Short mmCIF file of C-alpha atoms in Angstrom, two decimals:
data_model
loop_
_atom_site.label_atom_id
_atom_site.label_comp_id
_atom_site.label_asym_id
_atom_site.label_seq_id
_atom_site.Cartn_x
_atom_site.Cartn_y
_atom_site.Cartn_z
CA UNK A 3 15.95 3.33 -35.84
CA UNK A 4 15.22 3.44 -32.16
CA UNK A 5 15.69 0.04 -30.59
CA UNK A 6 15.47 0.02 -26.97
CA UNK A 7 15.61 -3.86 -26.67
CA UNK A 8 18.08 -5.89 -25.00
CA UNK A 9 19.09 -9.41 -25.76
CA UNK A 10 18.68 -10.71 -22.14
CA UNK A 11 18.46 -9.57 -18.48
CA UNK A 12 22.18 -9.54 -18.14
CA UNK A 13 22.66 -6.90 -21.07
CA UNK A 14 19.64 -5.02 -19.72
CA UNK A 15 21.26 -4.38 -16.26
CA UNK A 16 24.86 -3.79 -17.55
CA UNK A 17 26.69 -0.60 -16.24
CA UNK A 18 24.98 -0.56 -12.80
CA UNK A 19 27.99 0.29 -10.51
CA UNK A 20 28.64 0.17 -6.85
CA UNK A 21 26.87 2.90 -5.08
CA UNK A 22 24.10 3.15 -7.33
CA UNK A 23 20.61 4.26 -6.32
CA UNK A 24 18.20 1.66 -7.95
CA UNK A 25 14.42 1.83 -7.94
CA UNK A 26 12.74 -1.31 -8.08
CA UNK A 27 8.94 -1.25 -8.93
CA UNK A 28 6.60 -3.89 -7.21
CA UNK A 29 4.18 -4.18 -4.40
CA UNK A 30 5.14 -7.14 -2.47
CA UNK A 31 5.50 -9.65 -5.22
CA UNK A 32 3.34 -7.81 -7.78
CA UNK A 33 5.18 -5.99 -10.55
CA UNK A 34 8.48 -7.03 -8.95
CA UNK A 35 10.75 -7.54 -12.04
CA UNK A 36 12.51 -10.82 -10.65
CA UNK A 37 14.70 -11.45 -13.82
CA UNK A 38 16.18 -8.20 -13.67
CA UNK A 39 16.84 -8.38 -9.98
CA UNK A 40 18.53 -11.66 -10.60
CA UNK A 41 20.68 -10.41 -13.26
CA UNK A 42 21.66 -7.49 -10.65
CA UNK A 43 22.56 -9.92 -8.29
CA UNK A 44 24.61 -11.85 -10.86
CA UNK A 45 26.41 -8.56 -11.92
CA UNK A 46 27.21 -7.99 -8.40
CA UNK A 47 27.45 -4.01 -7.78
CA UNK A 48 27.59 -3.45 -3.73
CA UNK A 49 26.77 -0.50 -1.65
CA UNK A 50 23.40 0.13 -3.51
CA UNK A 51 20.59 2.14 -2.14
CA UNK A 52 17.37 0.59 -3.14
CA UNK A 53 13.89 2.56 -3.36
CA UNK A 54 11.07 -0.10 -3.26
CA UNK A 55 7.66 -0.10 -1.17
CA UNK A 56 8.71 -3.08 0.66
CA UNK A 57 11.89 -4.70 1.72
CA UNK A 58 11.63 -8.06 -0.05
CA UNK A 59 9.58 -11.13 0.28
CA UNK A 60 10.50 -14.91 1.10
CA UNK A 61 13.98 -15.71 -0.30
CA UNK A 62 13.74 -14.42 -3.98
CA UNK A 63 13.97 -11.09 -6.01
CA UNK A 64 14.61 -8.22 -3.90
CA UNK A 65 15.11 -10.28 -0.61
CA UNK A 66 17.99 -12.31 -2.63
CA UNK A 67 19.42 -9.06 -3.42
CA UNK A 68 19.66 -8.25 0.31
CA UNK A 69 20.69 -11.44 1.48
CA UNK A 70 23.72 -11.11 -1.24
CA UNK A 71 24.84 -8.11 1.02
CA UNK A 72 24.85 -5.87 -2.08
CA UNK A 73 22.33 -3.23 -0.49
CA UNK A 74 23.82 -0.43 1.97
CA UNK A 75 20.36 1.29 2.45
CA UNK A 76 16.63 0.67 1.60
CA UNK A 77 13.98 3.57 1.04
CA UNK A 78 10.72 2.10 1.45
CA UNK A 79 7.05 2.42 3.24
CA UNK A 80 6.45 -1.22 4.42
CA UNK A 81 9.61 -3.39 5.28
CA UNK A 82 7.85 -5.65 7.83
CA UNK A 83 6.00 -8.23 6.54
CA UNK A 84 5.26 -12.16 7.22
CA UNK A 85 7.66 -13.29 4.95
CA UNK A 86 10.60 -10.27 5.19
CA UNK A 87 12.85 -12.60 7.13
CA UNK A 88 15.73 -11.54 5.18
CA UNK A 89 15.64 -7.91 5.74
CA UNK A 90 14.41 -8.48 9.57
CA UNK A 91 17.38 -10.15 9.88
CA UNK A 92 19.77 -7.43 8.54
CA UNK A 93 17.88 -4.78 10.13
CA UNK A 94 18.41 -6.28 13.70
CA UNK A 95 21.93 -6.79 13.24
CA UNK A 96 22.57 -3.41 12.10
CA UNK A 97 23.67 -4.53 8.87
CA UNK A 98 21.08 -2.16 6.47
CA UNK A 99 20.15 1.53 6.61
CA UNK A 100 16.47 2.19 6.55
CA UNK A 101 14.75 5.46 5.37
CA UNK A 102 11.04 4.76 6.40
CA UNK A 103 8.57 6.87 3.99
CA UNK A 104 4.81 7.15 4.30
CA UNK A 105 3.65 5.22 1.11
CA UNK A 106 1.98 8.21 -0.45
CA UNK A 107 5.06 10.71 0.16
CA UNK A 108 7.25 8.04 -1.19
CA UNK A 109 5.00 7.87 -4.60
CA UNK A 110 4.89 11.53 -4.90
CA UNK A 111 8.51 12.25 -4.01
CA UNK A 112 9.45 9.55 -6.89
CA UNK A 113 6.89 11.52 -9.00
CA UNK A 114 8.02 14.79 -8.20
CA UNK A 115 11.78 13.71 -9.43
CA UNK A 116 10.25 12.62 -12.76
CA UNK A 117 8.37 15.87 -13.06
CA UNK A 118 10.98 18.36 -12.37
CA UNK A 119 9.62 19.28 -9.00
CA UNK A 120 12.21 20.83 -6.71
CA UNK A 121 9.99 19.98 -3.57
CA UNK A 122 6.38 19.91 -2.33
CA UNK A 123 4.15 20.39 0.91
CA UNK A 124 2.32 17.32 1.61
CA UNK A 125 -0.19 16.98 4.89
CA UNK A 126 0.73 13.40 5.02
CA UNK A 127 2.83 12.80 8.31
CA UNK A 128 2.35 16.14 9.86
CA UNK A 129 2.59 15.92 13.58
CA UNK A 130 4.21 12.38 13.42
CA UNK A 131 7.67 11.12 14.23
CA UNK A 132 8.30 10.50 10.26
CA UNK A 133 8.07 14.45 9.89
CA UNK A 134 10.39 15.22 12.68
CA UNK A 135 13.16 17.71 11.69
CA UNK A 136 11.28 18.68 8.55
CA UNK A 137 10.48 22.21 7.60
CA UNK A 138 6.52 22.57 8.03
CA UNK A 139 4.15 25.37 6.79
CA UNK A 140 0.12 26.25 7.57
CA UNK A 141 -1.29 27.05 4.07
CA UNK A 142 -5.03 27.95 4.28
CA UNK A 143 -5.44 26.54 7.60
CA UNK A 144 -3.91 23.10 6.57
CA UNK A 145 -0.61 22.03 8.24
CA UNK A 146 2.09 20.44 5.65
CA UNK A 147 5.59 19.15 5.56
CA UNK A 148 8.20 19.98 3.21
CA UNK A 149 9.23 16.69 1.13
CA UNK A 150 11.97 16.52 -1.57
CA UNK A 151 12.23 14.35 -4.70
CA UNK A 152 13.63 10.83 -4.69
CA UNK A 153 15.80 10.43 -7.76
CA UNK A 154 17.27 7.32 -8.82
CA UNK A 155 20.60 6.38 -11.25
CA UNK A 156 18.50 3.38 -12.52
CA UNK A 157 15.00 1.89 -12.21
CA UNK A 158 14.06 -1.77 -12.73
CA UNK A 159 10.63 -1.99 -13.47
CA UNK A 160 8.05 -4.85 -14.16
CA UNK A 161 5.75 -4.61 -17.12
CA UNK A 162 3.59 -6.57 -19.19
CA UNK A 163 4.21 -5.86 -22.94
CA UNK A 164 6.42 -3.12 -24.67
CA UNK A 165 7.48 -2.17 -28.48
CA UNK A 166 11.18 -1.28 -29.15
CA UNK A 167 10.59 2.52 -28.83
CA UNK A 168 9.88 1.69 -25.04
CA UNK A 169 6.18 2.22 -24.75
CA UNK A 170 4.87 0.00 -22.01
CA UNK A 171 1.78 -1.49 -20.66
CA UNK A 172 1.19 -3.13 -17.30
CA UNK A 173 -0.93 -5.99 -15.93
CA UNK A 174 -3.52 -5.21 -13.48
CA UNK A 175 -2.07 -4.01 -9.85
CA UNK A 176 1.43 -4.85 -10.77
CA UNK A 177 1.48 -1.48 -12.41
CA UNK A 178 1.80 0.09 -8.96
CA UNK A 179 5.30 2.13 -8.93
CA UNK A 180 6.48 1.30 -12.39
CA UNK A 181 5.35 4.46 -14.27
CA UNK A 182 6.45 6.84 -11.76
CA UNK A 183 9.86 5.21 -11.23
CA UNK A 184 10.31 5.04 -15.13
CA UNK A 185 10.29 8.60 -15.15
CA UNK A 186 12.28 9.22 -12.15
CA UNK A 187 15.62 7.23 -12.98
CA UNK A 188 18.29 8.53 -15.20
CA UNK A 189 18.27 5.05 -16.77
CA UNK A 190 15.01 3.09 -16.78
CA UNK A 191 15.11 -0.62 -17.59
CA UNK A 192 11.80 -2.44 -18.04
CA UNK A 193 11.40 -6.11 -18.29
CA UNK A 194 8.11 -7.66 -20.16
CA UNK A 195 6.64 -10.72 -21.08
CA UNK A 196 7.05 -10.06 -24.86
CA UNK A 197 8.37 -7.09 -27.13
CA UNK A 198 5.65 -6.49 -29.74
CA UNK A 199 5.76 -4.49 -33.01
CA UNK A 200 5.64 -0.89 -32.91
CA UNK A 201 2.15 0.18 -33.61
CA UNK A 202 0.60 -3.12 -31.72
CA UNK A 203 0.08 -1.34 -28.53
CA UNK A 204 -3.12 0.82 -28.75
CA UNK A 205 -1.64 4.33 -28.44
CA UNK A 206 -4.76 5.21 -26.05
CA UNK A 207 -3.75 2.57 -23.76
CA UNK A 208 0.10 3.11 -23.39
CA UNK A 209 0.82 3.67 -19.57
CA UNK A 210 4.51 4.81 -19.90
CA UNK A 211 5.41 6.40 -22.94
CA UNK A 212 8.97 5.28 -24.30
CA UNK A 213 10.34 8.63 -23.63
CA UNK A 214 10.78 7.80 -20.01
CA UNK A 215 12.23 3.93 -20.99
CA UNK A 216 15.90 3.43 -21.95
CA UNK A 217 16.31 -0.66 -22.05
CA UNK A 218 13.45 -3.31 -22.72
CA UNK A 219 14.12 -6.86 -22.30
CA UNK A 220 11.61 -9.89 -22.80
CA UNK A 221 11.62 -12.55 -20.02
CA UNK A 222 8.75 -14.76 -21.33
CA UNK A 223 5.29 -15.13 -20.24
CA UNK A 224 4.41 -15.11 -16.70
CA UNK A 225 3.11 -18.73 -15.31
CA UNK A 226 -0.39 -17.71 -14.88
CA UNK A 227 -1.07 -16.75 -18.58
CA UNK A 228 -1.11 -18.78 -21.59
CA UNK A 229 -0.63 -17.21 -24.99
CA UNK A 230 -2.06 -14.18 -23.30
CA UNK A 231 -4.99 -15.85 -21.89
CA UNK A 232 -5.64 -16.03 -17.84
CA UNK A 233 -5.32 -19.50 -16.64
CA UNK A 234 -4.73 -18.91 -13.08
CA UNK A 235 -2.65 -19.89 -10.14
CA UNK A 236 -2.95 -21.78 -6.93
CA UNK A 237 -1.22 -19.14 -4.78
CA UNK A 238 0.19 -15.58 -4.81
CA UNK A 239 3.49 -16.50 -6.02
CA UNK A 240 2.10 -17.88 -9.27
CA UNK A 241 2.78 -21.63 -8.70
CA UNK A 242 0.21 -24.14 -10.18
CA UNK A 243 -0.51 -27.54 -8.73
CA UNK A 244 0.67 -26.85 -5.45
CA UNK A 245 -1.90 -28.63 -3.94
CA UNK A 246 -3.15 -30.91 -6.71
CA UNK A 247 -0.86 -33.46 -7.87
CA UNK A 248 -2.81 -33.86 -11.02
CA UNK A 249 -1.92 -30.61 -12.36
CA UNK A 250 1.77 -30.90 -11.96
CA UNK A 251 1.47 -34.22 -13.36
CA UNK A 252 -0.53 -32.91 -16.37
CA UNK A 253 2.27 -30.04 -16.86
CA UNK A 254 5.20 -32.41 -16.66
CA UNK A 255 3.67 -34.76 -19.25
CA UNK A 256 3.24 -31.85 -21.70
CA UNK A 257 6.55 -30.73 -21.21
CA UNK Z 9 -23.70 -8.33 24.48
CA UNK Z 10 -20.57 -6.75 23.21
CA UNK Z 11 -20.30 -7.15 19.36
CA UNK Z 12 -17.70 -9.44 17.77
CA UNK Z 13 -15.38 -8.68 14.98
CA UNK Z 14 -17.63 -9.79 12.46
CA UNK Z 15 -20.84 -8.19 13.92
CA UNK Z 16 -18.80 -5.17 14.33
CA UNK Z 17 -17.93 -5.27 10.39
CA UNK Z 18 -21.80 -5.61 9.84
CA UNK Z 19 -22.49 -2.45 11.90
CA UNK Z 20 -20.03 -0.28 10.10
CA UNK Z 21 -21.25 -1.51 6.75
CA UNK Z 22 -24.90 -0.07 7.63
CA UNK Z 23 -23.35 3.50 7.64
CA UNK Z 24 -21.82 3.04 4.06
CA UNK Z 25 -24.26 4.28 1.36
CA UNK Z 26 -24.35 3.36 -1.97
CA UNK Z 27 -22.42 5.20 -4.30
CA UNK Z 28 -19.64 5.54 -1.77
CA UNK Z 29 -15.92 5.35 -2.57
CA UNK Z 30 -14.25 3.25 0.20
CA UNK Z 31 -10.87 2.12 1.30
CA UNK Z 32 -10.92 -0.54 3.81
CA UNK Z 33 -7.69 -1.01 5.81
CA UNK Z 34 -5.52 -4.07 6.28
CA UNK Z 35 -6.91 -6.63 8.66
CA UNK Z 36 -10.33 -6.43 10.59
CA UNK Z 37 -11.53 -3.54 8.41
CA UNK Z 38 -11.45 -5.91 5.49
CA UNK Z 39 -14.30 -7.97 6.90
CA UNK Z 40 -16.63 -5.04 6.18
CA UNK Z 41 -16.78 -5.87 2.51
CA UNK Z 42 -18.64 -9.12 3.27
CA UNK Z 43 -21.60 -7.02 4.90
CA UNK Z 44 -22.07 -4.20 2.14
CA UNK Z 45 -25.55 -4.64 1.05
CA UNK Z 46 -25.75 -7.18 -1.79
CA UNK Z 47 -26.03 -5.25 -5.35
CA UNK Z 48 -25.26 -1.94 -3.79
CA UNK Z 49 -22.58 0.16 -6.00
CA UNK Z 50 -20.13 0.79 -3.32
CA UNK Z 51 -16.56 1.24 -5.06
CA UNK Z 52 -13.54 -0.51 -3.09
CA UNK Z 53 -10.33 1.46 -3.49
CA UNK Z 54 -7.08 -0.35 -2.82
CA UNK Z 55 -3.99 1.65 -2.19
CA UNK Z 56 -1.68 -0.26 -4.69
CA UNK Z 57 -3.84 1.08 -7.68
CA UNK Z 58 -7.24 -0.18 -8.05
CA UNK Z 59 -10.83 0.95 -7.86
CA UNK Z 60 -13.62 -1.84 -8.12
CA UNK Z 61 -11.95 -4.36 -6.01
CA UNK Z 62 -13.94 -7.52 -6.12
CA UNK Z 63 -13.87 -10.55 -3.42
CA UNK Z 64 -11.07 -13.32 -3.29
CA UNK Z 65 -10.61 -15.57 -6.22
CA UNK Z 66 -11.96 -19.17 -6.29
CA UNK Z 67 -9.27 -21.76 -5.53
CA UNK Z 68 -6.95 -22.11 -8.87
CA UNK Z 69 -8.06 -18.57 -10.05
CA UNK Z 70 -5.62 -16.46 -8.20
CA UNK Z 71 -3.83 -13.66 -10.34
CA UNK Z 72 -0.71 -12.67 -8.71
CA UNK Z 73 -0.94 -9.38 -10.65
CA UNK Z 74 -4.15 -8.82 -8.94
CA UNK Z 75 -3.65 -8.20 -5.10
CA UNK Z 76 -4.94 -5.92 -2.32
CA UNK Z 77 -3.18 -3.63 0.14
CA UNK Z 78 -2.52 -6.62 2.42
CA UNK Z 79 -0.98 -8.46 -0.45
CA UNK Z 80 -4.13 -10.92 -0.59
CA UNK Z 81 -5.32 -12.08 -3.96
CA UNK Z 82 -8.51 -10.29 -5.03
CA UNK Z 83 -10.72 -10.02 -8.28
CA UNK Z 84 -11.99 -7.13 -10.41
CA UNK Z 85 -15.40 -6.08 -10.70
CA UNK Z 86 -17.07 -4.88 -13.94
CA UNK Z 87 -15.93 -1.08 -14.05
CA UNK Z 88 -12.81 -1.56 -12.23
CA UNK Z 89 -9.92 0.70 -12.99
CA UNK Z 90 -6.14 0.65 -12.40
CA UNK Z 91 -3.77 3.41 -11.92
CA UNK Z 92 -0.07 3.90 -10.66
CA UNK Z 93 0.77 4.74 -7.09
CA UNK Z 94 1.04 8.42 -7.25
CA UNK Z 95 -2.67 8.46 -8.53
CA UNK Z 96 -3.67 6.04 -5.93
CA UNK Z 97 -2.46 8.43 -3.15
CA UNK Z 98 -3.63 11.63 -4.78
CA UNK Z 99 -7.17 9.93 -4.54
CA UNK Z 100 -6.33 9.80 -0.85
CA UNK Z 101 -4.74 12.98 -0.05
CA UNK Z 102 -6.82 15.12 -2.50
CA UNK Z 103 -9.78 14.24 -0.58
CA UNK Z 104 -11.59 11.89 -3.08
CA UNK Z 105 -12.37 8.99 -1.03
CA UNK Z 106 -15.66 9.37 1.18
CA UNK Z 107 -14.61 6.50 3.72
CA UNK Z 108 -11.79 4.75 4.99
CA UNK Z 109 -11.76 2.47 7.92
CA UNK Z 110 -8.91 1.76 9.84
CA UNK Z 111 -7.58 -0.32 12.77
CA UNK Z 112 -6.01 1.73 15.98
CA UNK Z 113 -3.88 1.49 18.88
CA UNK Z 114 -5.20 4.49 20.46
CA UNK Z 115 -7.39 7.16 19.27
CA UNK Z 116 -7.24 10.42 21.44
CA UNK Z 117 -10.45 12.63 22.06
CA UNK Z 118 -9.15 15.09 19.63
CA UNK Z 119 -9.50 12.57 16.90
CA UNK Z 120 -5.57 12.05 16.80
CA UNK Z 121 -4.75 8.39 15.64
CA UNK Z 122 -1.97 6.05 16.57
CA UNK Z 123 -1.88 2.86 14.47
CA UNK Z 124 1.27 2.00 13.08
CA UNK Z 125 3.82 1.73 15.78
CA UNK Z 126 3.91 1.14 19.72
CA UNK Z 127 7.32 2.67 19.61
CA UNK Z 128 9.06 -0.49 21.39
CA UNK Z 129 12.82 -0.39 21.07
CA UNK Z 130 14.03 -3.02 18.49
CA UNK Z 131 10.69 -3.24 16.68
CA UNK Z 132 11.02 -2.68 13.14
CA UNK Z 133 9.08 0.51 11.86
CA UNK Z 134 6.59 0.04 9.01
CA UNK Z 135 3.85 2.52 8.21
CA UNK Z 136 2.64 1.82 4.64
CA UNK Z 137 -0.51 3.91 3.66
CA UNK Z 138 -1.86 4.38 6.98
CA UNK Z 139 -0.58 8.30 7.32
CA UNK Z 140 -1.95 9.33 3.88
CA UNK Z 141 -5.28 7.48 4.46
CA UNK Z 142 -5.79 8.99 7.82
CA UNK Z 143 -5.57 12.61 6.87
CA UNK Z 144 -6.97 11.75 3.14
CA UNK Z 145 -10.51 10.36 3.36
CA UNK Z 146 -13.37 12.90 3.88
CA UNK Z 147 -14.54 10.25 6.81
CA UNK Z 148 -12.06 8.57 8.72
CA UNK Z 149 -13.48 5.78 10.80
CA UNK Z 150 -11.76 3.54 13.27
CA UNK Z 151 -12.66 -0.22 13.96
CA UNK Z 152 -11.30 -1.70 17.07
CA UNK Z 153 -12.07 -3.21 20.24
CA UNK Z 154 -12.51 -0.54 23.21
CA UNK Z 155 -10.12 -2.33 25.43
CA UNK Z 156 -6.44 -3.78 24.86
CA UNK Z 157 -6.00 -7.34 25.96
CA UNK Z 158 -4.61 -5.88 29.13
CA UNK Z 159 -7.76 -4.16 29.73
CA UNK Z 160 -6.42 -0.63 28.87
CA UNK Z 161 -8.73 1.76 27.07
CA UNK Z 162 -7.79 2.61 23.33
CA UNK Z 163 -9.61 5.83 23.50
CA UNK Z 164 -7.31 8.11 25.47
CA UNK Z 165 -6.94 11.81 26.46
CA UNK Z 166 -3.74 11.82 24.50
CA UNK Z 167 -2.09 9.13 22.61
CA UNK Z 168 1.22 7.96 23.98
CA UNK Z 169 2.08 5.93 21.08
CA UNK Z 170 3.52 7.54 17.78
CA UNK Z 171 0.96 9.47 16.00
CA UNK Z 172 -0.26 8.25 12.42
CA UNK Z 173 -2.07 11.60 12.14
CA UNK Z 174 -3.33 14.64 13.76
CA UNK Z 175 -7.05 15.36 14.43
CA UNK Z 176 -8.08 13.19 11.56
CA UNK Z 177 -10.41 10.48 13.00
CA UNK Z 178 -14.05 11.24 12.75
CA UNK Z 179 -15.91 8.10 14.49
CA UNK Z 180 -14.59 5.01 16.16
CA UNK Z 181 -16.69 1.70 16.08
CA UNK Z 182 -16.08 -0.46 19.16
CA UNK Z 183 -17.14 -3.98 20.22
CA UNK Z 184 -18.79 -1.55 23.06
CA UNK Z 185 -20.28 1.45 21.50
CA UNK Z 186 -19.87 3.99 18.75
CA UNK Z 187 -18.06 7.11 19.59
CA UNK Z 188 -18.07 10.39 17.37
CA UNK Z 189 -15.16 12.89 17.68
CA UNK Z 190 -16.56 16.17 18.62
CA UNK Z 191 -15.12 19.49 19.76
CA UNK Z 192 -16.22 18.27 23.22
CA UNK Z 193 -14.37 15.03 23.17
CA UNK Z 194 -15.84 11.71 22.35
CA UNK Z 195 -19.71 11.35 22.24
CA UNK Z 196 -21.24 8.12 22.53
CA UNK Z 197 -23.89 7.75 19.88
CA UNK Z 198 -24.79 3.87 20.29
CA UNK Z 199 -24.08 1.31 23.18
CA UNK Z 200 -24.07 -2.58 22.80
CA UNK Z 201 -25.22 -3.72 26.02
CA UNK Z 202 -23.24 -1.00 28.23
CA UNK Z 203 -23.92 2.41 29.61
CA UNK Z 204 -22.40 5.72 29.22
CA UNK Z 205 -21.43 5.51 32.92
CA UNK Z 206 -19.55 2.26 32.38
CA UNK Z 207 -17.70 3.64 29.22
CA UNK Z 208 -16.72 6.48 31.28
CA UNK Z 209 -15.31 4.33 33.86
CA UNK Z 210 -13.60 2.00 31.25
CA UNK Z 211 -12.06 4.90 29.28
CA UNK Z 212 -11.48 7.18 32.12
CA UNK Z 213 -12.82 10.08 29.94
CA UNK Z 214 -15.58 12.40 30.18
CA UNK Z 215 -17.96 11.23 27.52
CA UNK Z 216 -21.06 13.17 25.85
CA UNK Z 217 -24.01 11.37 25.80
CA UNK Z 218 -25.88 11.32 22.55
CA UNK Z 219 -27.20 8.04 22.42
CA UNK Z 220 -30.88 9.54 22.68
CA UNK Z 221 -30.45 11.67 19.65
CA UNK Z 222 -31.15 10.29 16.41
CA UNK Z 223 -28.24 10.07 14.00
CA UNK Z 224 -28.14 12.68 11.36
CA UNK Z 225 -29.06 11.24 7.93
#
């Protein structure tokens, strides 16, 4: 019997070593596998190369991994954000290496790795500083830049539901880099709200087939859902009752 | 009167026909969505994997899994679709989007765009999806003030800032006038309480006057 389900997040990230390249899904906070990242912090490997669209938000998740000095290099498209103070500080102090990649090239380089493509010519970035030193070619009148795949030892992915075979569905725009990272890493680890029975996921709706997934862990329902029904949040971090004491009181009472 | 941000957004919205697939860049271009004709089926694309993006949610109804490229909570309209990042950027790069509207630091008379970095030493570089959008959409529109806060023209002979894309911009909407990028350089197609002569003097560029020629349908 195939069973990719791990007992908890610590079990799911076991074996990630110093010097590993780790892809982390998410666009800002959406789809960021916070429980897996917390487990990676707990596990403690250092000298990591991280692939993510951003470079952490606030003081949680990826930002906390950076603050814990476990990351040597980050490959991303958009490190500078209003709440990227952890990265900003490390970068200004020269304590983290940055490879800046246009977002579509980042996505396609990850996709190419999973699809077995050796390299590809893309028009994005031609004639800009981000293509300096790279091979170019004019094909049928258009200028292209040669870009190489980005592979990883591990991918940490924020899914929604999965089964023990590793089939995964996502939720809305939290899908973002998850499916392509799952294919691009030697070992792909997916956290989901819930692991469902085999057969419970509509085969027509499976987004990441289990062949790409090695480990699955259930971390519990996201706070803006209740028994699968959307109940909403008061901010983009998923808090409720942040500006309404009554909501907090009601939740406290129910607990 | 020159146009303020909202009036300019409304002006750009007039040029986006029903049935278009459109990506509105982070910042001021996002305002355009407020002025698209009511009921017109114009499908908004967001780089983080969605077509059919709707307005911001009501208080208390924020879904942290449903955000736009600026990481602001949004909603989904009936008929929306989600897809992963490589598909999202294939839509751009593959020429499937009809329009994108971007901000700019500089646009050259050849249509070169600089909008991601001022190249200042010590600044943290961030590019996001700007380079993909710039080369991908069928029509690449820029929305910007004509002049910087220091009074320098953002329309230039050659960009001094690091480029986002080469010969990619098709039209520039500014607070003072609308310019098409043509093989002869910038052509003024509409002015807002100014003249082509004054625009030439502000930009220091030789401009083609097309203000009297009706726009192509």
